[in-house]
PDB file of C-alpha atoms in Angstrom:
ATOM      1  CA  UNK A  56      18.677   3.936 -16.780  1.00 58.00           C
ATOM      2  CA  UNK A  57      20.426   6.008 -14.816  1.00 50.00           C
ATOM      3  CA  UNK A  58      21.394   7.225 -11.521  1.00 46.00           C
ATOM      4  CA  UNK A  59      21.522  11.173 -10.097  1.00 43.00           C
ATOM      5  CA  UNK A  60      22.850  12.829  -7.093  1.00 40.00           C
ATOM      6  CA  UNK A  61      20.027  14.525  -4.966  1.00 39.00           C
ATOM      7  CA  UNK A  62      19.534  17.947  -6.036  1.00 39.00           C
ATOM      8  CA  UNK A  63      19.207  21.333  -3.489  1.00 38.00           C
ATOM      9  CA  UNK A  64      15.647  21.381  -3.179  1.00 37.00           C
ATOM     10  CA  UNK A  65      14.311  24.343  -4.481  1.00 36.00           C
ATOM     11  CA  UNK A  66      12.772  26.636  -1.376  1.00 35.00           C
ATOM     12  CA  UNK A  67      10.085  29.760  -2.347  1.00 38.00           C
ATOM     13  CA  UNK A  68       9.056  31.294  -5.197  1.00 48.00           C
ATOM     14  CA  UNK A  69       6.407  29.606  -7.866  1.00 85.00           C
ATOM     15  CA  UNK A  70       9.276  26.277  -8.588  1.00 91.00           C
ATOM     16  CA  UNK A  71       6.776  23.659  -8.104  1.00 98.00           C
ATOM     17  CA  UNK A  72       3.442  25.843  -9.859  1.00 97.00           C
ATOM     18  CA  UNK A  73       3.251  23.470 -12.369  1.00 98.00           C
ATOM     19  CA  UNK A  74       3.701  19.874 -10.369  1.00 98.00           C
ATOM     20  CA  UNK A  75       0.583  18.167  -8.806  1.00 98.00           C
ATOM     21  CA  UNK A  76       0.805  16.262  -6.596  1.00 98.00           C
ATOM     22  CA  UNK A  77      -1.190  12.353  -6.259  1.00 98.00           C
ATOM     23  CA  UNK A  78      -1.943  10.558  -2.733  1.00 98.00           C
ATOM     24  CA  UNK A  79      -3.543   8.028  -3.028  1.00 98.00           C
ATOM     25  CA  UNK A  80      -5.416   7.094   0.693  1.00 97.00           C
ATOM     26  CA  UNK A  81      -7.125   4.324   2.363  1.00 96.00           C
ATOM     27  CA  UNK A  82      -7.699   4.497   5.861  1.00 96.00           C
ATOM     28  CA  UNK A  83      -5.192   7.126   7.109  1.00 97.00           C
ATOM     29  CA  UNK A  84      -6.394   9.917   9.123  1.00 97.00           C
ATOM     30  CA  UNK A  85      -3.412   9.984  11.230  1.00 97.00           C
ATOM     31  CA  UNK A  86      -0.917  10.000   8.466  1.00 97.00           C
ATOM     32  CA  UNK A  87      -1.750  12.229   5.651  1.00 98.00           C
ATOM     33  CA  UNK A  88      -1.890  15.383   8.088  1.00 98.00           C
ATOM     34  CA  UNK A  89       2.113  15.132   7.941  1.00 98.00           C
ATOM     35  CA  UNK A  90       2.330  14.205   4.485  1.00 98.00           C
ATOM     36  CA  UNK A  91       0.418  17.190   3.608  1.00 98.00           C
ATOM     37  CA  UNK A  92       2.291  19.039   5.879  1.00 98.00           C
ATOM     38  CA  UNK A  93       5.961  17.931   4.589  1.00 98.00           C
ATOM     39  CA  UNK A  94       5.188  18.746   0.873  1.00 98.00           C
ATOM     40  CA  UNK A  95       6.476  22.672  -0.654  1.00 97.00           C
ATOM     41  CA  UNK A  96       3.953  24.292  -2.064  1.00 97.00           C
ATOM     42  CA  UNK A  97       3.131  22.772  -5.606  1.00 98.00           C
ATOM     43  CA  UNK A  98       0.081  23.824  -7.680  1.00 98.00           C
ATOM     44  CA  UNK A  99      -1.992  21.246  -7.016  1.00 98.00           C
ATOM     45  CA  UNK A 100      -2.539  18.174  -4.526  1.00 98.00           C
ATOM     46  CA  UNK A 101      -5.140  15.649  -4.745  1.00 98.00           C
ATOM     47  CA  UNK A 102      -5.967  13.513  -2.083  1.00 98.00           C
ATOM     48  CA  UNK A 103      -8.054  10.327  -3.456  1.00 98.00           C
ATOM     49  CA  UNK A 104     -10.266   8.368  -0.572  1.00 98.00           C
ATOM     50  CA  UNK A 105     -10.113   4.765  -2.062  1.00 97.00           C
ATOM     51  CA  UNK A 106     -12.909   3.696  -0.287  1.00 96.00           C
ATOM     52  CA  UNK A 107     -12.119   5.439   3.629  1.00 97.00           C
ATOM     53  CA  UNK A 108     -14.137   4.220   6.512  1.00 96.00           C
ATOM     54  CA  UNK A 109     -12.263   6.709   8.876  1.00 96.00           C
ATOM     55  CA  UNK A 110     -12.331  10.799   8.768  1.00 97.00           C
ATOM     56  CA  UNK A 111      -9.154  10.610   5.851  1.00 98.00           C
ATOM     57  CA  UNK A 112     -11.646  12.656   2.968  1.00 98.00           C
ATOM     58  CA  UNK A 113     -12.557  15.440   5.978  1.00 98.00           C
ATOM     59  CA  UNK A 114      -8.442  15.581   7.404  1.00 98.00           C
ATOM     60  CA  UNK A 115      -6.748  15.680   3.208  1.00 98.00           C
ATOM     61  CA  UNK A 116      -9.029  19.013   2.839  1.00 98.00           C
ATOM     62  CA  UNK A 117      -8.138  20.547   5.572  1.00 98.00           C
ATOM     63  CA  UNK A 118      -4.779  20.480   4.857  1.00 97.00           C
ATOM     64  CA  UNK A 119      -5.784  22.272   1.564  1.00 97.00           C
ATOM     65  CA  UNK A 120      -5.892  19.131  -0.708  1.00 98.00           C
ATOM     66  CA  UNK A 121      -8.271  18.306  -3.709  1.00 98.00           C
ATOM     67  CA  UNK A 122     -10.626  15.104  -2.289  1.00 98.00           C
ATOM     68  CA  UNK A 123     -11.412  12.838  -5.450  1.00 98.00           C
ATOM     69  CA  UNK A 124     -13.517   9.510  -4.441  1.00 97.00           C
ATOM     70  CA  UNK A 125     -12.871   5.922  -5.651  1.00 98.00           C
ATOM     71  CA  UNK A 126     -14.821   2.878  -3.986  1.00 96.00           C
ATOM     72  CA  UNK A 127     -12.535   0.850  -5.721  1.00 96.00           C
ATOM     73  CA  UNK A 128     -10.405  -0.786  -4.200  1.00 94.00           C
ATOM     74  CA  UNK A 129      -6.791  -0.729  -5.713  1.00 94.00           C
ATOM     75  CA  UNK A 130      -3.547   1.453  -5.358  1.00 95.00           C
ATOM     76  CA  UNK A 131      -3.620   2.012  -9.438  1.00 96.00           C
ATOM     77  CA  UNK A 132      -7.008   2.364  -9.137  1.00 98.00           C
ATOM     78  CA  UNK A 133      -6.476   5.628  -6.967  1.00 98.00           C
ATOM     79  CA  UNK A 134      -3.765   6.870  -8.706  1.00 98.00           C
ATOM     80  CA  UNK A 135      -6.281   6.953 -11.985  1.00 98.00           C
ATOM     81  CA  UNK A 136      -8.736   8.498 -10.079  1.00 98.00           C
ATOM     82  CA  UNK A 137      -6.431  11.151  -9.512  1.00 98.00           C
ATOM     83  CA  UNK A 138      -4.781  12.092 -12.934  1.00 98.00           C
ATOM     84  CA  UNK A 139      -8.864  11.946 -13.867  1.00 98.00           C
ATOM     85  CA  UNK A 140      -9.007  14.564 -12.538  1.00 98.00           C
ATOM     86  CA  UNK A 141      -5.650  16.526 -13.312  1.00 98.00           C
ATOM     87  CA  UNK A 142      -6.186  15.777 -16.932  1.00 97.00           C
ATOM     88  CA  UNK A 143      -9.758  17.603 -16.075  1.00 97.00           C
ATOM     89  CA  UNK A 144      -8.504  20.868 -15.024  1.00 97.00           C
ATOM     90  CA  UNK A 145      -5.773  21.319 -17.836  1.00 97.00           C
ATOM     91  CA  UNK A 146      -8.731  20.454 -20.465  1.00 96.00           C
ATOM     92  CA  UNK A 147     -10.727  23.225 -18.295  1.00 96.00           C
ATOM     93  CA  UNK A 148      -7.956  26.013 -18.048  1.00 97.00           C
ATOM     94  CA  UNK A 149      -7.788  26.023 -15.040  1.00 96.00           C
ATOM     95  CA  UNK A 150      -4.564  24.223 -14.249  1.00 97.00           C
ATOM     96  CA  UNK A 151      -1.505  22.972 -16.723  1.00 97.00           C
ATOM     97  CA  UNK A 152       0.468  20.819 -15.008  1.00 97.00           C
ATOM     98  CA  UNK A 153       3.656  19.940 -16.504  1.00 98.00           C
ATOM     99  CA  UNK A 154       5.044  17.226 -13.699  1.00 98.00           C
ATOM    100  CA  UNK A 155       3.266  14.492 -11.628  1.00 98.00           C
ATOM    101  CA  UNK A 156       4.102  13.264  -8.361  1.00 98.00           C
ATOM    102  CA  UNK A 157       3.186  10.225  -6.473  1.00 98.00           C
ATOM    103  CA  UNK A 158       3.470   9.761  -2.774  1.00 98.00           C
ATOM    104  CA  UNK A 159       1.556   7.298  -0.064  1.00 97.00           C
ATOM    105  CA  UNK A 160      -0.458   9.432   1.915  1.00 97.00           C
ATOM    106  CA  UNK A 161       1.299   6.730   5.388  1.00 96.00           C
ATOM    107  CA  UNK A 162       3.594   9.573   6.294  1.00 97.00           C
ATOM    108  CA  UNK A 163       7.157   6.775   5.112  1.00 97.00           C
ATOM    109  CA  UNK A 164       8.356   8.499   1.869  1.00 98.00           C
ATOM    110  CA  UNK A 165       9.510  11.547   3.067  1.00 98.00           C
ATOM    111  CA  UNK A 166       7.321  14.614   1.102  1.00 98.00           C
ATOM    112  CA  UNK A 167       9.911  17.344   2.387  1.00 98.00           C
ATOM    113  CA  UNK A 168      11.826  15.555  -0.221  1.00 98.00           C
ATOM    114  CA  UNK A 169       9.695  16.521  -3.725  1.00 98.00           C
ATOM    115  CA  UNK A 170      12.815  18.566  -5.421  1.00 98.00           C
ATOM    116  CA  UNK A 171      14.702  15.524  -5.142  1.00 98.00           C
ATOM    117  CA  UNK A 172      12.621  13.903  -6.612  1.00 98.00           C
ATOM    118  CA  UNK A 173      10.391  16.336  -8.608  1.00 98.00           C
ATOM    119  CA  UNK A 174      13.831  18.849  -9.972  1.00 98.00           C
ATOM    120  CA  UNK A 175      15.212  16.433 -12.940  1.00 98.00           C
ATOM    121  CA  UNK A 176      11.788  16.070 -14.114  1.00 98.00           C
ATOM    122  CA  UNK A 177      11.080  20.463 -14.307  1.00 98.00           C
ATOM    123  CA  UNK A 178      14.981  20.415 -15.119  1.00 97.00           C
ATOM    124  CA  UNK A 179      14.058  19.042 -18.440  1.00 97.00           C
ATOM    125  CA  UNK A 180      17.348  16.204 -17.297  1.00 98.00           C
ATOM    126  CA  UNK A 181      14.601  13.107 -17.077  1.00 98.00           C
ATOM    127  CA  UNK A 182      10.605  11.735 -18.372  1.00 98.00           C
ATOM    128  CA  UNK A 183      11.084  10.030 -14.943  1.00 98.00           C
ATOM    129  CA  UNK A 184      12.387   9.729 -11.489  1.00 98.00           C
ATOM    130  CA  UNK A 185      12.209   7.061  -9.132  1.00 98.00           C
ATOM    131  CA  UNK A 186      12.917   7.485  -5.599  1.00 98.00           C
ATOM    132  CA  UNK A 187      15.110   5.157  -5.107  1.00 98.00           C
ATOM    133  CA  UNK A 188      14.368   3.633  -0.509  1.00 96.00           C
ATOM    134  CA  UNK A 189      17.308   0.596  -1.732  1.00 95.00           C
ATOM    135  CA  UNK A 190      19.466   3.659  -2.734  1.00 96.00           C
ATOM    136  CA  UNK A 191      18.824   5.499   0.526  1.00 97.00           C
ATOM    137  CA  UNK A 192      18.583   5.125   4.637  1.00 95.00           C
ATOM    138  CA  UNK A 193      16.162   3.114   5.868  1.00 96.00           C
ATOM    139  CA  UNK A 194      14.526   3.094   8.907  1.00 95.00           C
ATOM    140  CA  UNK A 195      15.115   0.285  10.862  1.00 93.00           C
ATOM    141  CA  UNK A 196      11.619  -2.254  10.183  1.00 90.00           C
ATOM    142  CA  UNK A 197      10.367   0.289   7.204  1.00 93.00           C
ATOM    143  CA  UNK A 198      10.269  -2.270   5.023  1.00 91.00           C
ATOM    144  CA  UNK A 199       9.325  -6.014   6.001  1.00 86.00           C
ATOM    145  CA  UNK A 200      11.994  -7.979   4.464  1.00 87.00           C
ATOM    146  CA  UNK A 201       9.195 -10.175   2.087  1.00 83.00           C
ATOM    147  CA  UNK A 202       8.613  -6.385   0.868  1.00 86.00           C
ATOM    148  CA  UNK A 203      12.466  -6.117   0.343  1.00 90.00           C
ATOM    149  CA  UNK A 204      12.993  -9.771  -1.104  1.00 89.00           C
ATOM    150  CA  UNK A 205       9.953  -9.404  -3.319  1.00 88.00           C
ATOM    151  CA  UNK A 206      11.433  -6.413  -4.762  1.00 91.00           C
ATOM    152  CA  UNK A 207      14.939  -6.846  -5.676  1.00 93.00           C
ATOM    153  CA  UNK A 208      12.902 -10.066  -7.273  1.00 92.00           C
ATOM    154  CA  UNK A 209      10.795  -7.914  -9.776  1.00 94.00           C
ATOM    155  CA  UNK A 210      14.322  -5.250 -10.779  1.00 95.00           C
ATOM    156  CA  UNK A 211      15.541  -8.125 -11.025  1.00 94.00           C
ATOM    157  CA  UNK A 212      13.008 -10.058 -13.398  1.00 93.00           C
ATOM    158  CA  UNK A 213      12.857  -6.613 -15.122  1.00 94.00           C
ATOM    159  CA  UNK A 214      16.829  -6.541 -15.848  1.00 94.00           C
ATOM    160  CA  UNK A 215      15.971  -9.658 -17.723  1.00 93.00           C
ATOM    161  CA  UNK A 216      13.463  -9.103 -19.582  1.00 93.00           C
ATOM    162  CA  UNK A 217      13.250  -4.876 -20.633  1.00 93.00           C
ATOM    163  CA  UNK A 218      17.222  -3.752 -20.159  1.00 93.00           C
ATOM    164  CA  UNK A 219      14.638  -2.121 -16.971  1.00 94.00           C
ATOM    165  CA  UNK A 220      17.908  -1.555 -14.444  1.00 93.00           C
ATOM    166  CA  UNK A 221      16.503   0.005 -11.437  1.00 96.00           C
ATOM    167  CA  UNK A 222      16.800  -1.063  -7.361  1.00 96.00           C
ATOM    168  CA  UNK A 223      13.282  -0.362  -6.197  1.00 96.00           C
ATOM    169  CA  UNK A 224       9.729  -0.318  -7.087  1.00 95.00           C
ATOM    170  CA  UNK A 225       9.527   3.186  -4.926  1.00 95.00           C
ATOM    171  CA  UNK A 226       6.259   4.428  -4.944  1.00 96.00           C
ATOM    172  CA  UNK A 227       7.172   7.905  -4.522  1.00 98.00           C
ATOM    173  CA  UNK A 228       8.450   8.716  -7.587  1.00 98.00           C
ATOM    174  CA  UNK A 229       7.461  12.059 -10.338  1.00 98.00           C
ATOM    175  CA  UNK A 230       7.205  12.136 -14.478  1.00 98.00           C
ATOM    176  CA  UNK A 231       6.428  14.593 -17.148  1.00 98.00           C
ATOM    177  CA  UNK A 232       2.871  15.094 -17.870  1.00 98.00           C
ATOM    178  CA  UNK A 233       4.423  14.377 -21.559  1.00 97.00           C
ATOM    179  CA  UNK A 234       5.898  10.913 -20.744  1.00 97.00           C
ATOM    180  CA  UNK A 235       2.576   9.642 -18.623  1.00 97.00           C
ATOM    181  CA  UNK A 236       0.469  10.422 -21.992  1.00 96.00           C
ATOM    182  CA  UNK A 237       3.161   8.006 -23.691  1.00 96.00           C
ATOM    183  CA  UNK A 238       2.734   5.297 -21.550  1.00 97.00           C
ATOM    184  CA  UNK A 239      -1.307   4.693 -21.331  1.00 95.00           C
ATOM    185  CA  UNK A 240      -0.745   3.574 -17.708  1.00 96.00           C
ATOM    186  CA  UNK A 241      -4.096   1.027 -17.367  1.00 94.00           C
ATOM    187  CA  UNK A 242      -3.621  -1.225 -14.307  1.00 94.00           C
ATOM    188  CA  UNK A 243      -6.142  -0.871 -11.063  1.00 95.00           C
ATOM    189  CA  UNK A 244      -4.579  -2.695  -8.532  1.00 92.00           C
ATOM    190  CA  UNK A 245      -0.634  -4.134  -6.985  1.00 87.00           C
ATOM    191  CA  UNK A 246       0.503  -3.646 -10.672  1.00 93.00           C
ATOM    192  CA  UNK A 247       1.016   0.478 -11.024  1.00 94.00           C
ATOM    193  CA  UNK A 248       4.464   0.646  -9.918  1.00 95.00           C
ATOM    194  CA  UNK A 249       5.942  -2.268 -12.140  1.00 95.00           C
ATOM    195  CA  UNK A 250       4.037  -1.306 -15.186  1.00 96.00           C
ATOM    196  CA  UNK A 251       5.035   2.175 -14.497  1.00 97.00           C
ATOM    197  CA  UNK A 252       8.252   1.438 -15.369  1.00 97.00           C
ATOM    198  CA  UNK A 253       7.997  -1.707 -18.048  1.00 96.00           C
ATOM    199  CA  UNK A 254       6.695   0.789 -20.711  1.00 96.00           C
ATOM    200  CA  UNK A 255       9.474   3.492 -19.569  1.00 97.00           C
ATOM    201  CA  UNK A 256      11.511   1.001 -20.974  1.00 95.00           C
ATOM    202  CA  UNK A 257       9.710   0.147 -23.799  1.00 94.00           C
ATOM    203  CA  UNK A 258       9.898   3.380 -25.005  1.00 95.00           C
ATOM    204  CA  UNK A 259      13.487   4.574 -23.961  1.00 95.00           C
ATOM    205  CA  UNK A 260      11.952   7.266 -21.530  1.00 97.00           C
ATOM    206  CA  UNK A 261      14.780   8.756 -19.614  1.00 97.00           C
ATOM    207  CA  UNK A 262      15.143   7.119 -16.326  1.00 98.00           C
ATOM    208  CA  UNK A 263      16.826   8.167 -13.167  1.00 97.00           C
ATOM    209  CA  UNK A 264      16.795   6.972  -9.135  1.00 98.00           C
ATOM    210  CA  UNK A 265      17.527   9.204  -6.240  1.00 98.00           C
ATOM    211  CA  UNK A 266      18.403   7.917  -3.353  1.00 98.00           C
ATOM    212  CA  UNK A 267      15.207   9.333  -0.996  1.00 98.00           C
ATOM    213  CA  UNK A 268      15.301   8.227   2.738  1.00 98.00           C
ATOM    214  CA  UNK A 269      12.421   6.059   4.167  1.00 98.00           C
ATOM    215  CA  UNK A 270      10.746   5.126   7.795  1.00 97.00           C
ATOM    216  CA  UNK A 271       8.071   3.185   9.706  1.00 95.00           C
ATOM    217  CA  UNK A 272       4.890   4.358   7.913  1.00 91.00           C
ATOM    218  CA  UNK A 273       2.034   4.906  10.201  1.00 91.00           C
ATOM    219  CA  UNK A 274      -0.484   2.289  10.615  1.00 72.00           C
ATOM    220  CA  UNK A 275      -0.227  -0.868   9.732  1.00 69.00           C
ATOM    221  CA  UNK A 276       0.011  -1.576   6.064  1.00 58.00           C
ATOM    222  CA  UNK A 277      -2.470  -3.153   3.569  1.00 56.00           C
ATOM    223  CA  UNK A 278       0.026  -4.757   1.999  1.00 55.00           C
ATOM    224  CA  UNK A 279       2.978  -6.226   3.553  1.00 48.00           C
ATOM    225  CA  UNK A 280       1.956  -5.582   6.968  1.00 50.00           C
ATOM    226  CA  UNK A 281      -0.864  -8.546   6.448  1.00 53.00           C
ATOM    227  CA  UNK A 282       0.056 -12.476   4.220  1.00 53.00           C
ATOM    228  CA  UNK A 283      -3.301 -12.205   2.603  1.00 60.00           C
ATOM    229  CA  UNK A 284      -1.635  -8.867   1.568  1.00 58.00           C
ATOM    230  CA  UNK A 285       1.541 -10.063   0.989  1.00 63.00           C
ATOM    231  CA  UNK A 286       0.569 -12.435  -1.404  1.00 72.00           C
ATOM    232  CA  UNK A 287      -1.646 -10.807  -3.431  1.00 70.00           C
ATOM    233  CA  UNK A 288       1.125  -8.231  -4.047  1.00 70.00           C
ATOM    234  CA  UNK A 289       3.654 -10.475  -4.944  1.00 74.00           C
ATOM    235  CA  UNK A 290       1.290 -12.565  -7.083  1.00 80.00           C
ATOM    236  CA  UNK A 291      -0.032  -8.950  -9.281  1.00 79.00           C
ATOM    237  CA  UNK A 292       3.948  -7.746  -9.817  1.00 85.00           C
ATOM    238  CA  UNK A 293       4.883 -11.066 -10.668  1.00 83.00           C
ATOM    239  CA  UNK A 294       1.689 -11.446 -14.096  1.00 84.00           C
ATOM    240  CA  UNK A 295       2.161  -7.846 -14.988  1.00 87.00           C
ATOM    241  CA  UNK A 296       5.730  -8.368 -15.258  1.00 89.00           C
ATOM    242  CA  UNK A 297       5.018 -12.150 -17.497  1.00 87.00           C
ATOM    243  CA  UNK A 298       2.733 -10.520 -19.206  1.00 85.00           C
ATOM    244  CA  UNK A 299       4.375  -7.603 -20.449  1.00 84.00           C
ATOM    245  CA  UNK A 300       7.165  -9.881 -21.218  1.00 78.00           C
ATOM    246  CA  UNK A 301       4.759 -11.575 -23.951  1.00 73.00           C
ATOM    247  CA  UNK A 302       2.822  -9.256 -24.665  1.00 78.00           C
ATOM    248  CA  UNK A 303       3.965  -6.799 -27.471  1.00 74.00           C
ATOM    249  CA  UNK A 304       4.017  -2.546 -26.734  1.00 77.00           C
ATOM    250  CA  UNK A 305       4.330   0.245 -28.113  1.00 81.00           C
ATOM    251  CA  UNK A 306       3.953   3.976 -26.779  1.00 88.00           C
ATOM    252  CA  UNK A 307       0.899   5.767 -27.446  1.00 81.00           C
ATOM    253  CA  UNK A 308       1.201   8.323 -30.250  1.00 75.00           C
ATOM    254  CA  UNK A 309      -0.088  12.224 -30.017  1.00 64.00           C
ATOM    255  CA  UNK A 310      -3.741  11.225 -32.130  1.00 50.00           C
ATOM    256  CA  UNK A 311      -4.460   8.108 -30.284  1.00 52.00           C
ATOM    257  CA  UNK A 312      -3.900  10.406 -27.201  1.00 49.00           C
ATOM    258  CA  UNK A 313      -5.917  12.142 -27.632  1.00 52.00           C
ATOM    259  CA  UNK A 314      -8.782  10.706 -28.956  1.00 46.00           C
ATOM    260  CA  UNK A 315      -8.417   8.258 -25.929  1.00 43.00           C
ATOM    261  CA  UNK A 316      -9.331  11.788 -23.924  1.00 48.00           C
ATOM    262  CA  UNK A 317     -12.047  12.471 -26.023  1.00 47.00           C
ATOM    263  CA  UNK A 318     -13.930   8.655 -25.936  1.00 44.00           C
ATOM    264  CA  UNK A 319     -13.411   9.070 -21.820  1.00 43.00           C
ATOM    265  CA  UNK A 320     -14.391  13.009 -21.451  1.00 43.00           C
ATOM    266  CA  UNK A 321     -18.101  12.441 -18.961  1.00 41.00           C
ATOM    267  CA  UNK A 322     -16.290   9.486 -17.094  1.00 42.00           C
ATOM    268  CA  UNK A 323     -13.791  11.799 -14.658  1.00 47.00           C
ATOM    269  CA  UNK A 324     -13.966  11.414 -11.253  1.00 54.00           C
ATOM    270  CA  UNK A 325     -15.859  13.433  -9.205  1.00 64.00           C
ATOM    271  CA  UNK A 326     -14.286  16.072  -6.300  1.00 74.00           C
ATOM    272  CA  UNK A 327     -16.076  14.695  -2.952  1.00 69.00           C
TER     273      UNK A 327
END
């Protein structure tokens, strides 16, 4: 894995017209408008309402996003629902995505730095870019101690088992559509980010990290903000790392990807 210095974020024009942004959101009515306001103009913004009981869906629509409902709780489930909508629009010929960017809906990520994260992929310099909070500047209290240590442990294990040299499991990341197709992402819970990084290493994708700033989120984290959430997330991440350490996996080939798409037609997430 390489590291690159952040480039100037493009301004104006249609630099990000083939970028789709996926924002998983659970009860983020207060934070989400700020995230959407920070984003530069892109081709498509998908907010996945992951079973919210507040006005998350309403404020997302008001902010110009397409809203998808995914009642099954789980970060991975929400990401997969957003990807299903993007794939459906691509197959319908109404949108031609080249890059997918994932960003959290709690305003901890600096969505206005999308150019730093998506830029290397758009320029053909990388297949996957991870926004590293470790290399960037973190606001005091933005990552609680248990999150920092858990992050370090996961990165250490990925380096030992897979040769993947990462400093972070940061949620703010960009990946080319072609690379994403090869990975066949499947985790529906807290293991989504680590699954992507392990599979990227095994598929020999060009992976880079860019430093990104990170601030205290709006509201209380559903994961690191509670003891139970921290334990569940930690166990799941370690389980995913351990499972991939013993299971043989190969990237999807084009014919296999097409077959999977054919089987999944009619099961795509529905806009709400």
